[in-house]
Coordinates of C-alpha atoms and ligand atoms in Angstrom, one line a residue:
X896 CA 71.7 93.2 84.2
X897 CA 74.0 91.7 87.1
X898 CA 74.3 93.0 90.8
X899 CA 77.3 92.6 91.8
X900 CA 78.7 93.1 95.4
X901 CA 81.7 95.6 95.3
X902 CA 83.2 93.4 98.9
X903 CA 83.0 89.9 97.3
X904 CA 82.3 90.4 93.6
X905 CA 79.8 87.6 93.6
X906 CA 76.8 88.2 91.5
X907 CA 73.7 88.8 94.0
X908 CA 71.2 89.5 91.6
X909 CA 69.7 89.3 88.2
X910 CA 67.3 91.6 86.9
X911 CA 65.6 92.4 83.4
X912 CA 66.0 96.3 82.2
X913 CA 62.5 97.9 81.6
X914 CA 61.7 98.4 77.6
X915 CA 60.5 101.3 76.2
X916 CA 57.5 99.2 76.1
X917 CA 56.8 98.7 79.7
X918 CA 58.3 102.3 80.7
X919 CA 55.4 103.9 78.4
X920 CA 52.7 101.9 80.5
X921 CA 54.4 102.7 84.0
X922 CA 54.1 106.2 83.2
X923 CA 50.7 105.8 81.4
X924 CA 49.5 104.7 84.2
X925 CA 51.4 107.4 86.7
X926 CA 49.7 109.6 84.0
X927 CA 46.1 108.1 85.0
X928 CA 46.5 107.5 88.6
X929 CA 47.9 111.0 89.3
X930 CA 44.1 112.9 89.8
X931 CA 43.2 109.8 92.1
X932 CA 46.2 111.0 94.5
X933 CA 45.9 114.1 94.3
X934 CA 42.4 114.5 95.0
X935 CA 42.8 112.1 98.8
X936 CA 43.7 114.6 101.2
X937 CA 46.8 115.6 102.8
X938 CA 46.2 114.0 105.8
X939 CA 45.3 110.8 103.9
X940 CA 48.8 110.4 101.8
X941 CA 50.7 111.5 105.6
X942 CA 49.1 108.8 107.0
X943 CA 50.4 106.7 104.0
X944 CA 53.7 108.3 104.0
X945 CA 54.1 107.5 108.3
X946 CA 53.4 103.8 108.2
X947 CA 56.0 103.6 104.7
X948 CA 58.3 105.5 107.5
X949 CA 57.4 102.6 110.9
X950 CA 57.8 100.3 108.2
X951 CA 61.3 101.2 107.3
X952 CA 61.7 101.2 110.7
X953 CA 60.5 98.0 111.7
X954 CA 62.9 96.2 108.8
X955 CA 66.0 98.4 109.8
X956 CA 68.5 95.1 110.1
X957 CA 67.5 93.7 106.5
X958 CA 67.2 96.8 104.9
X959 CA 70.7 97.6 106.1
X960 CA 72.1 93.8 105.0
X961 CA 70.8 94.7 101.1
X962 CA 72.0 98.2 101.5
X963 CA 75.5 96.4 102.8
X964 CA 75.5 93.6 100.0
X965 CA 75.1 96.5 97.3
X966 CA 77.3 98.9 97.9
X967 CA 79.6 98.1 100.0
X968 CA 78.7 100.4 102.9
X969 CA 80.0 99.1 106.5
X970 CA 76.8 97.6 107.9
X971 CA 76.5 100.7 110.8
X972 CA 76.8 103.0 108.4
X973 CA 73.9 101.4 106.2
X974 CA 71.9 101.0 110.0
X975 CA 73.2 105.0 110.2
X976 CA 71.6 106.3 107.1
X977 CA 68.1 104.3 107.5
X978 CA 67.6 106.0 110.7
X979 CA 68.2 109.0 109.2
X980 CA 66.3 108.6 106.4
X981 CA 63.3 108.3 108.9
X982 CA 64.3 111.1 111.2
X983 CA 64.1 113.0 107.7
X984 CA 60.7 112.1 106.7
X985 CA 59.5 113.1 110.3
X986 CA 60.5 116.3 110.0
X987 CA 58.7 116.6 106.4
X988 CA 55.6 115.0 107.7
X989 CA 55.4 117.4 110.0
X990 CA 55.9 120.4 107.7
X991 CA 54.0 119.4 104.9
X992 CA 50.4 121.5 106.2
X993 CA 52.5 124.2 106.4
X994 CA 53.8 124.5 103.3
X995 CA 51.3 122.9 101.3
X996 CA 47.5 124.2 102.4
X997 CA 45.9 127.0 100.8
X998 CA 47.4 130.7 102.1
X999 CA 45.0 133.2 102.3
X1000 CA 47.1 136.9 101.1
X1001 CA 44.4 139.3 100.9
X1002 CA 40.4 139.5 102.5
X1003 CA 39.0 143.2 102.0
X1004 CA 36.1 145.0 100.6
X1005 CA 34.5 141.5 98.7
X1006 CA 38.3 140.6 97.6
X1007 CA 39.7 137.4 98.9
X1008 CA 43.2 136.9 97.4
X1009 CA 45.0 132.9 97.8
X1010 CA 47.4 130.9 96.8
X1011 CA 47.4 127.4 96.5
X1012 CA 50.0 124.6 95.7
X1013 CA 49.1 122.5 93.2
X1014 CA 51.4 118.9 92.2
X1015 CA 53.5 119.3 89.5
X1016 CA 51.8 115.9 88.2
X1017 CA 54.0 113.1 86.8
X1018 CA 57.4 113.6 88.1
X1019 CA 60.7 111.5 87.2
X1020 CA 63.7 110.8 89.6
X1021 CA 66.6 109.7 88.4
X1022 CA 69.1 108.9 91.4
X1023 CA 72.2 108.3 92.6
X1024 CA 73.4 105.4 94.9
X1025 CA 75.6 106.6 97.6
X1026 CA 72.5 107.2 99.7
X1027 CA 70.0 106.0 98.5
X1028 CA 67.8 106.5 101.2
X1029 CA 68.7 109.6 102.2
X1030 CA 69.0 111.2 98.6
X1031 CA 65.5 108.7 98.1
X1032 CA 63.5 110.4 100.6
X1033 CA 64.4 114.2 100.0
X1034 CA 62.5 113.3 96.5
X1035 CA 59.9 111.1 97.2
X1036 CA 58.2 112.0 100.3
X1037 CA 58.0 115.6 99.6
X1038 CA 56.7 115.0 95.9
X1039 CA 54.6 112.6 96.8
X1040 CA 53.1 114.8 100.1
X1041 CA 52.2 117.5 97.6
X1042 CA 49.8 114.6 95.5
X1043 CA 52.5 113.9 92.0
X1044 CA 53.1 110.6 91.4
X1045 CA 56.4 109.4 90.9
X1046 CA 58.9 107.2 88.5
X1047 CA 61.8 106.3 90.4
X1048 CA 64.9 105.1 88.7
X1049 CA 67.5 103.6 91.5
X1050 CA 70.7 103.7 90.8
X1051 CA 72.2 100.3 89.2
X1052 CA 74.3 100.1 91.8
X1053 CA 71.2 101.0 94.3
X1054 CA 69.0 98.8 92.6
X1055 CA 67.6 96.3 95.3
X1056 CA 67.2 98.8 97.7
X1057 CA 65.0 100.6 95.4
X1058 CA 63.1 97.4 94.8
X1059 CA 63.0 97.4 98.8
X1060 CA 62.0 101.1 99.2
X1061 CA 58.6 99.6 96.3
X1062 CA 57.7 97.2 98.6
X1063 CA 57.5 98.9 101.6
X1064 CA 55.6 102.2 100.4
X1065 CA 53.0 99.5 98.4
X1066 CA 52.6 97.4 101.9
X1067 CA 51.8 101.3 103.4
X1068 CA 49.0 101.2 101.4
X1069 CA 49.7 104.0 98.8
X1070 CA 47.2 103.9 95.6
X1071 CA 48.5 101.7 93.0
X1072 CA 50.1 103.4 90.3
X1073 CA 51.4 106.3 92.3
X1074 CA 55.0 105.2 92.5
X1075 CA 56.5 103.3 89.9
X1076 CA 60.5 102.1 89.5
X1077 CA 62.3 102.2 86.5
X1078 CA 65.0 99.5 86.4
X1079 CA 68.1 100.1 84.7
X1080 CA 70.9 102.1 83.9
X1081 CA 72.2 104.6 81.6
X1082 CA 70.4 103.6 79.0
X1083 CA 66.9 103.5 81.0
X1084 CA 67.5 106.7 81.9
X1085 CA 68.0 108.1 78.9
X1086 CA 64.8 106.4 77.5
X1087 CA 63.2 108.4 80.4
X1088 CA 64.3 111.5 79.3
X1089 CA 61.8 110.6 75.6
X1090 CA 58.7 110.3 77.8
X1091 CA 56.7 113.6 78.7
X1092 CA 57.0 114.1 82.6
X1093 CA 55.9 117.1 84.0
X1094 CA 59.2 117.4 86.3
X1095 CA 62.7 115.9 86.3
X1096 CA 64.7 115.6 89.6
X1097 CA 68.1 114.6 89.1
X1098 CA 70.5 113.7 91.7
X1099 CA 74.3 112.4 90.5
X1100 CA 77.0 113.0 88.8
X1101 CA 77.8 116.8 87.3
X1102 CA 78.8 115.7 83.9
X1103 CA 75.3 113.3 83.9
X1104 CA 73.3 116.3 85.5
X1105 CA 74.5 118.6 82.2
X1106 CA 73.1 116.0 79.8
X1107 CA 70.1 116.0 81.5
X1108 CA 69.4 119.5 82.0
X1109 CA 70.3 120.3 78.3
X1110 CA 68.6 117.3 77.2
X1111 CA 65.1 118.0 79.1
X1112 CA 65.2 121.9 78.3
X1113 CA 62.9 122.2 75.1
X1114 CA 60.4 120.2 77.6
X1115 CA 59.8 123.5 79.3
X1116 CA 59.0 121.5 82.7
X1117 CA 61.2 122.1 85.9
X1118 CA 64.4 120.0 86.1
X1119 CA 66.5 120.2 89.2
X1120 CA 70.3 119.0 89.7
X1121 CA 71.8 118.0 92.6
X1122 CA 75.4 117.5 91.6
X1123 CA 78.9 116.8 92.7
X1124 CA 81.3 118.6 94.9
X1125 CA 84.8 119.6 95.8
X1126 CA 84.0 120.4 99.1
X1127 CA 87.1 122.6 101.1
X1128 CA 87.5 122.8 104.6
X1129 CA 89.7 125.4 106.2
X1130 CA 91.4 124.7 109.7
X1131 CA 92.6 128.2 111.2
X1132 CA 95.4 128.6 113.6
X1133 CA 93.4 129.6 117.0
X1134 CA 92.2 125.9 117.7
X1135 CA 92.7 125.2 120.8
X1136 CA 92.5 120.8 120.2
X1137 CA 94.1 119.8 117.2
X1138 CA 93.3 116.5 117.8
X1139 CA 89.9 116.4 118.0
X1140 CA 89.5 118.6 114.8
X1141 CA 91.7 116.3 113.2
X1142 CA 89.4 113.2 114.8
X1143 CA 86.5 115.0 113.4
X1144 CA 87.7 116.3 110.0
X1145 CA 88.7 112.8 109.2
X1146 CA 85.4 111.1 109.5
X1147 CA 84.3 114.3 107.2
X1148 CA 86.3 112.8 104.5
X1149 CA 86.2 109.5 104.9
X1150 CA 82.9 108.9 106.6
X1151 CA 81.2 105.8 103.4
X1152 CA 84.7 106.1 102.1
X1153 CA 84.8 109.6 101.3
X1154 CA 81.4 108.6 98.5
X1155 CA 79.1 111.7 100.2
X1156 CA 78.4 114.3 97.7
X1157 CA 79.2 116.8 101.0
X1158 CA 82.7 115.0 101.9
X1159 CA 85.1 116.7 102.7
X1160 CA 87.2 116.6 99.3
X1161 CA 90.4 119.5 100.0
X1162 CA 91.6 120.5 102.7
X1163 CA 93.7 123.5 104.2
X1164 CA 95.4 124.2 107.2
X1165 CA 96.7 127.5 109.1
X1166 CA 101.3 126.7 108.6
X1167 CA 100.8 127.3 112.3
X1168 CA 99.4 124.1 113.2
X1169 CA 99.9 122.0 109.8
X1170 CA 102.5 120.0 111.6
X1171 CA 100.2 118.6 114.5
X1172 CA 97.0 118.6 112.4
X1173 CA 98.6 116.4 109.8
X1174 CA 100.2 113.8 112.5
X1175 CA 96.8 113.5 114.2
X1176 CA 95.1 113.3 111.5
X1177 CA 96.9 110.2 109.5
X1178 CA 96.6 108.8 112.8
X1179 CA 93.4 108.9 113.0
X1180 CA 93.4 107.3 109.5
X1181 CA 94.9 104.7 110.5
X1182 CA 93.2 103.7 113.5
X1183 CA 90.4 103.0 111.4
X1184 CA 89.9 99.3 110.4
X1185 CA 89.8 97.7 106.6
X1186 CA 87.7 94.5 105.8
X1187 CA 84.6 93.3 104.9
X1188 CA 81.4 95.6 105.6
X1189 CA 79.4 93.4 107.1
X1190 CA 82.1 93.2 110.4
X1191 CA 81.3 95.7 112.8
X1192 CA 84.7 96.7 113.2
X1193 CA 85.6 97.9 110.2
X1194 CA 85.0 101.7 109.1
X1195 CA 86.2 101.6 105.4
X1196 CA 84.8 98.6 103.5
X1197 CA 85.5 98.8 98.9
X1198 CA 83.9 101.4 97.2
X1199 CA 80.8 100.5 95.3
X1200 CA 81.8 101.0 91.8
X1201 CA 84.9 98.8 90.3
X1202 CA 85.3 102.1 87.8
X1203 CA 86.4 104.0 90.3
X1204 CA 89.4 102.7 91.2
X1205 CA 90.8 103.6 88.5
X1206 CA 89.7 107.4 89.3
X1207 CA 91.8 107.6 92.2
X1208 CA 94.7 105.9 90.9
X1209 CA 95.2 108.8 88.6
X1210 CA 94.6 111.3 90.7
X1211 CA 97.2 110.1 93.3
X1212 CA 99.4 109.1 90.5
X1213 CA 99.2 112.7 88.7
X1214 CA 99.8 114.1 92.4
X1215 CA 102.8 111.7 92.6
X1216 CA 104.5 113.2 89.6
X1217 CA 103.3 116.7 90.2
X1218 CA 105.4 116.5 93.5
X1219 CA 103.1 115.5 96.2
X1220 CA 103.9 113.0 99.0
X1221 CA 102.3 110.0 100.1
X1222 CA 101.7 109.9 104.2
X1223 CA 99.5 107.0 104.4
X1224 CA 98.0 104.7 101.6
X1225 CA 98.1 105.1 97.9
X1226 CA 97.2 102.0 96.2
X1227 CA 94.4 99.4 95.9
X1228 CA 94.6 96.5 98.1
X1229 CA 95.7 93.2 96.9
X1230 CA 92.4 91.6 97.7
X1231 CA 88.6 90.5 96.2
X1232 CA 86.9 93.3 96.2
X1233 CA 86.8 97.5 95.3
X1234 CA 89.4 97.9 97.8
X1235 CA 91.8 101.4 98.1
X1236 CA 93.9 102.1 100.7
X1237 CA 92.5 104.9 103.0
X1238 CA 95.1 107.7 101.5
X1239 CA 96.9 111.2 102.8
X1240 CA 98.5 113.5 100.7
X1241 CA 100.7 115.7 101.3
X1242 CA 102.5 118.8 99.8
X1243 CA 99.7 119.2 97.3
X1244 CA 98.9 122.2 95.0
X1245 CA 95.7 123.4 93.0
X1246 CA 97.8 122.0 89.7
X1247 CA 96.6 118.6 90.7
X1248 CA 93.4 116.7 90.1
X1249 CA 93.2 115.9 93.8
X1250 CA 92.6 119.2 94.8
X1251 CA 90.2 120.0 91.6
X1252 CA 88.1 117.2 90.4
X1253 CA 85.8 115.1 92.3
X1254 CA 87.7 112.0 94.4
X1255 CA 84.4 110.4 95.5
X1256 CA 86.4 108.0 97.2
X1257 CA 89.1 107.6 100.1
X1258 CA 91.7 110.0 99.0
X1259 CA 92.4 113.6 100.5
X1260 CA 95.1 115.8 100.1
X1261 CA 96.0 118.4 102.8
X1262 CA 97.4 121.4 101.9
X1263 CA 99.2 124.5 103.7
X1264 CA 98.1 128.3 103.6
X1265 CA 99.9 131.0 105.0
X1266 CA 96.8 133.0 106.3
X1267 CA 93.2 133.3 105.7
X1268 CA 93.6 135.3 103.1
X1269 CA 95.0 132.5 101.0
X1270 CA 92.8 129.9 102.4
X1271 CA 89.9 131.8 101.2
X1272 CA 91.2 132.3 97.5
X1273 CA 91.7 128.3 97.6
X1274 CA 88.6 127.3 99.2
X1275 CA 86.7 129.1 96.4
X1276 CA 89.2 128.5 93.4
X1277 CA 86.6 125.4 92.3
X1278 CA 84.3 125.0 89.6
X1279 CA 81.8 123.5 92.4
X1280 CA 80.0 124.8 95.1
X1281 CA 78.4 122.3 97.5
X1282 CA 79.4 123.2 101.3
X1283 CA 82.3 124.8 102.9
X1284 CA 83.7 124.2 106.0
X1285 CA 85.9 126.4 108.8
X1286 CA 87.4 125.0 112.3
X1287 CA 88.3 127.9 114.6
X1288 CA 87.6 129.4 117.8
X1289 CA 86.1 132.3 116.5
X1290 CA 83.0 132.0 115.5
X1291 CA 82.8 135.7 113.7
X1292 CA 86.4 134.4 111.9
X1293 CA 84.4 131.4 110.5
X1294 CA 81.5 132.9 109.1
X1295 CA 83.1 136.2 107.6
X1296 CA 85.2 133.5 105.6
X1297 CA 82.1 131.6 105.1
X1298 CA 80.6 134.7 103.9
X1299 CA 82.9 135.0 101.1
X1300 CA 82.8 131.4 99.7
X1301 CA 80.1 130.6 97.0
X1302 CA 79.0 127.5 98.5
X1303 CA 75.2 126.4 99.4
X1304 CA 76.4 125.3 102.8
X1305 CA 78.5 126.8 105.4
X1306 CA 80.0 124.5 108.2
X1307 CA 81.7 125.9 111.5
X1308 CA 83.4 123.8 113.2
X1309 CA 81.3 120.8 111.7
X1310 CA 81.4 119.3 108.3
X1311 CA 80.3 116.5 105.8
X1312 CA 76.2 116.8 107.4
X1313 CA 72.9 117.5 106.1
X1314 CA 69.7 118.4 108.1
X1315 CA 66.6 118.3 106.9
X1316 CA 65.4 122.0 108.1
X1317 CA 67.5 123.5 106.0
X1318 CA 67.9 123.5 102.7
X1319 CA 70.0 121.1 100.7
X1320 CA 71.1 122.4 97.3
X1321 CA 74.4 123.7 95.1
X1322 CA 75.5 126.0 93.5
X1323 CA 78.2 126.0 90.1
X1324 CA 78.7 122.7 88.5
X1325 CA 77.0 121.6 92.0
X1326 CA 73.7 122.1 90.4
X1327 CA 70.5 124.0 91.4
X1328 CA 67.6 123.5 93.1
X1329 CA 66.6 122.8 96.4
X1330 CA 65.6 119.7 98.5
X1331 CA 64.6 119.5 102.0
X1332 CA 63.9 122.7 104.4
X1333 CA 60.3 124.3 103.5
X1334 CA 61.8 125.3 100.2
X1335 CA 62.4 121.4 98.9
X1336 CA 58.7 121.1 100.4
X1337 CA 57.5 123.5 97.8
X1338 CA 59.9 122.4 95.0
X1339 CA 57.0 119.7 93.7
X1340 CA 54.1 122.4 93.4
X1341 CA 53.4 125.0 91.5
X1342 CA 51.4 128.0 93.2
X1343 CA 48.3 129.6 92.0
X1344 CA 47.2 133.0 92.5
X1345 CA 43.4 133.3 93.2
X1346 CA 41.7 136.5 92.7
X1347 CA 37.9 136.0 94.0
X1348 CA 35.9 139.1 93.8
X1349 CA 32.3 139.1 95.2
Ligands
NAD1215 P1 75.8 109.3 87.8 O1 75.7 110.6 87.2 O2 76.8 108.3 87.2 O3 74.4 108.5 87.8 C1 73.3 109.0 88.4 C2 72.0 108.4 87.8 O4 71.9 108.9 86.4 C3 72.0 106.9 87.7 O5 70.7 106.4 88.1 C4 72.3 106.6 86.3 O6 71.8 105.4 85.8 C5 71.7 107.7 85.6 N1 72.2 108.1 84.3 C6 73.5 108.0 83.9 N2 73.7 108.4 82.6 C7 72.4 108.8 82.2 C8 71.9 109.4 81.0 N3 72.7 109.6 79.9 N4 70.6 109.7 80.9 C9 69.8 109.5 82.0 N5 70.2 108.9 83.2 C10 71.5 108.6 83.3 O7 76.1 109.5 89.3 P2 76.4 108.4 90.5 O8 77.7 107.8 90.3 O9 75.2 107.5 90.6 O10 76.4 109.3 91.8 C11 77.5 109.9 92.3 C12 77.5 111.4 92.0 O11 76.3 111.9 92.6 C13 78.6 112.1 92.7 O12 79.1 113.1 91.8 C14 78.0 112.8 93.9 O13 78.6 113.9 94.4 C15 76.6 113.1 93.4 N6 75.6 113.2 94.5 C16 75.1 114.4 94.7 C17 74.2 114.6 95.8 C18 73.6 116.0 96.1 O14 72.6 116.0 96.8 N7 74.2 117.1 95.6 C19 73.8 113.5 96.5 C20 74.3 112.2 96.2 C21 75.2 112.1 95.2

């Protein structure tokens, strides 16, 4: 298979996809290994897991130029997600006792009652590419804390920084045959699914997400989905700086051009302030520099996939004839490379794919509501449910409209942000599950009731 970079569409790589053959032994030897790891003690695999962590750390500038080369990503914004992907494992490092020793529930009268957390044992993560890092280390540290061993399956469009992420955790001195990569695409994944792992952890598209739930079911083993989104955002009409919301709300959509599973993907603005929002806003837009990624300047580099083009050419075009306007953009850039034009929409309605199916890419449409009440029949009218997102003044305004949106995440006045505290999950054809927080610490065990009697 060829790796091809989405700014120069040069081939940067060549690499063979794993057989069935040499998948088998990988997990065979997972399979084997997995006691070993599990038996070293916490503190053992957290040492293992903080020099991975100073590693990554130490490399940031050439992990950052293969994350670039990849995917496209402007190099800051590659340098931006490394360094959170270590602020991430810090925090999990230093939750991991918490969530993961023994708890002792009952001692009374000769009974000692206790829970502990065992591995779930082989686990398999198939992943997505738009942070690979990030969406990386929400899987692998915490499963690998809690003593499973792992098959990892980068996206193809991730794939050398997965091949980076194998070196680095082998030179941190993790047992050999504890983490294993699965190189490929489609078609390795779905050989994946054949083999007997005791947990799948899924992170991608929704329609990929539903084949592999269904697809894993009769396995009876967890299988967790973190999908897609549509994610709304709702500015009210008590703001008192319209420009800075629209600075802000901006970057929310088209922060690694607009590919974030949490982008900001519709938004909807109090008639009250539509006007101003909508003039700062494209301004903003178009403030922002074009180009290659690997020039600091420039905020929107091509998206990573060449497919995807063509995704949001039909949605502006079936805005277009649905009666939208154009304010800024609307057409790929006559240039090598996966290049769109950053895009506004305008006059856009819930009839359009804009507003309803994922963009995953720099396209937004901005639409005008008369009051809350409409904006919070809009916001939810989605078959996802990823984050939401109000701008107001009012802080009791924002979340009583929060309250009432089906979302995982609730945003006031901030948007487009994940922190690893909390949890990170969806809800709808946004999947299910949980990552991060102390609950994504415990999504790789299973607990075990002891009832000792003397
Ligand atoms: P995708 O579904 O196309 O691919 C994801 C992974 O699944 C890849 O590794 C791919 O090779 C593999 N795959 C594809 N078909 C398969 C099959 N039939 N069997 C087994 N494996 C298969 O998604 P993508 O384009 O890589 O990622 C973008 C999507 O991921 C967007 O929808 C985005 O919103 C979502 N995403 C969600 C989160 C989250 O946390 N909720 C985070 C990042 C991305």
């Amino acid at each position: 298979m060829k790796i091809i970079n989405p700014a120069t569409e040069e081939i940067i790589g060549e690499l063979e996809p794993d057989t069935l053959k040499v998948l088998s032994n990988k997990f065979e030897a997972l399979q084997s290994s997995q006691p070993d790891w599990m038996e070293i003690s916490l503190s053992e695999r957290k040492k293992i897991i903080t020099r991975f962590s100073d590693l990554i750390g130490l490399n940031i500038e050439s992990l950052a130029a293969t994350l670039t080369n990849e995917s496209g990503k402007p190099l800051s914004q590659s340098r931006n997600e490394i360094k959170g992907a270590i602020n991430r494992i810090t925090w999990l490092l230093q939750n991991a006792e918490k969530n993961l020793s023994a708890e002792i529930m009952t001692e009374e009268n000769g009974l000692e009652e206790k829970i502990t957390y065992e591995p779930l044992g082989v686990i398999c993560n198939i992943s997505a590419w738009n942070y690979p890092y990030l969406v990386g280390v929400n899987i692998i540290i915490p499963a690998l804390l809690a003593g499973n061993t792992i098959m990892y399956k980068p996206s193809e469009y991730a794939i050398l920084t997965g091949i980076e992420i194998e070196k680095l955790l082998k030179a941190s001195g993790i047992l050999k045959d504890v983490f294993h990569l699965a190189i490929g695409g489609k078609d390795v994944g779905e050989l994946l699914l054949g083999l007997s792992f005791d947990g799948y952890f899924f992170t991608g598209s929704y329609k990929t997400g539903k084949y592999i739930f269904e697809k894993v079911a009769s396995k009876m083993v967890p299988c967790q989905c973190e999908l897609g989104g549509k994610d709304p955002l709702y500015v009210t009409d008590d703001i008192e700086d319209i420009r800075s919301v629209a600075v802000g709300t901006a970057d929310g959509a088209f922060y690694n051009n607009g590919q974030s599973c949490c982008a900001v993907e519709r938004i909807y603005v109090h008639q009250k302030v539509y006007d101003e929002y909508c003039e700062a806003f494209v301004e903003q837009v178009k403030s922002w520099k074009v180009g290659s990624p690997e020039e600091e300047e420039n905020y929107f580099g091509p998206v990573t996939r060449k497919e995807q083009l063509i995704v949001l050419e039909n949605q502006v075009n079936d805005a277009l004839k649905k009666g939208a306007k154009i304010i800024t953009g609307g057409k790929r850039i006559n240039r090598t490379g996966y290049y769109f034009e950053p895009t506004v929409l305008i006059d856009v309605n819930h009839d359009m794919l804009v507003m309803r199916e994922e963009t995953f890419g720099p396209v937004i449409g901005i639409m005008k509501v008369k009051d809350d009440e409409e904006a919070v029949r809009l916001m939810g009218d989605s078959d996802y449910g990823l984050t939401s997102a109000v701008y107001s003044s009012d802080k009791t305004r924002a979340e009583n409209i929060l309250k009432r949106i089906n979302s995982a995440s609730g945003y006031w006045n901030c948007c487009d942000r994940v922190s690893a505290p909390l949890p990170w999950s969806g809800r709808k054809n946004s999947g299910f599950g949980v990552t991060l927080s102390n609950a994504g610490l415990r999504a790789f065990v299973q607990p075990k009731a002891w009832h000792l009697k003397s």
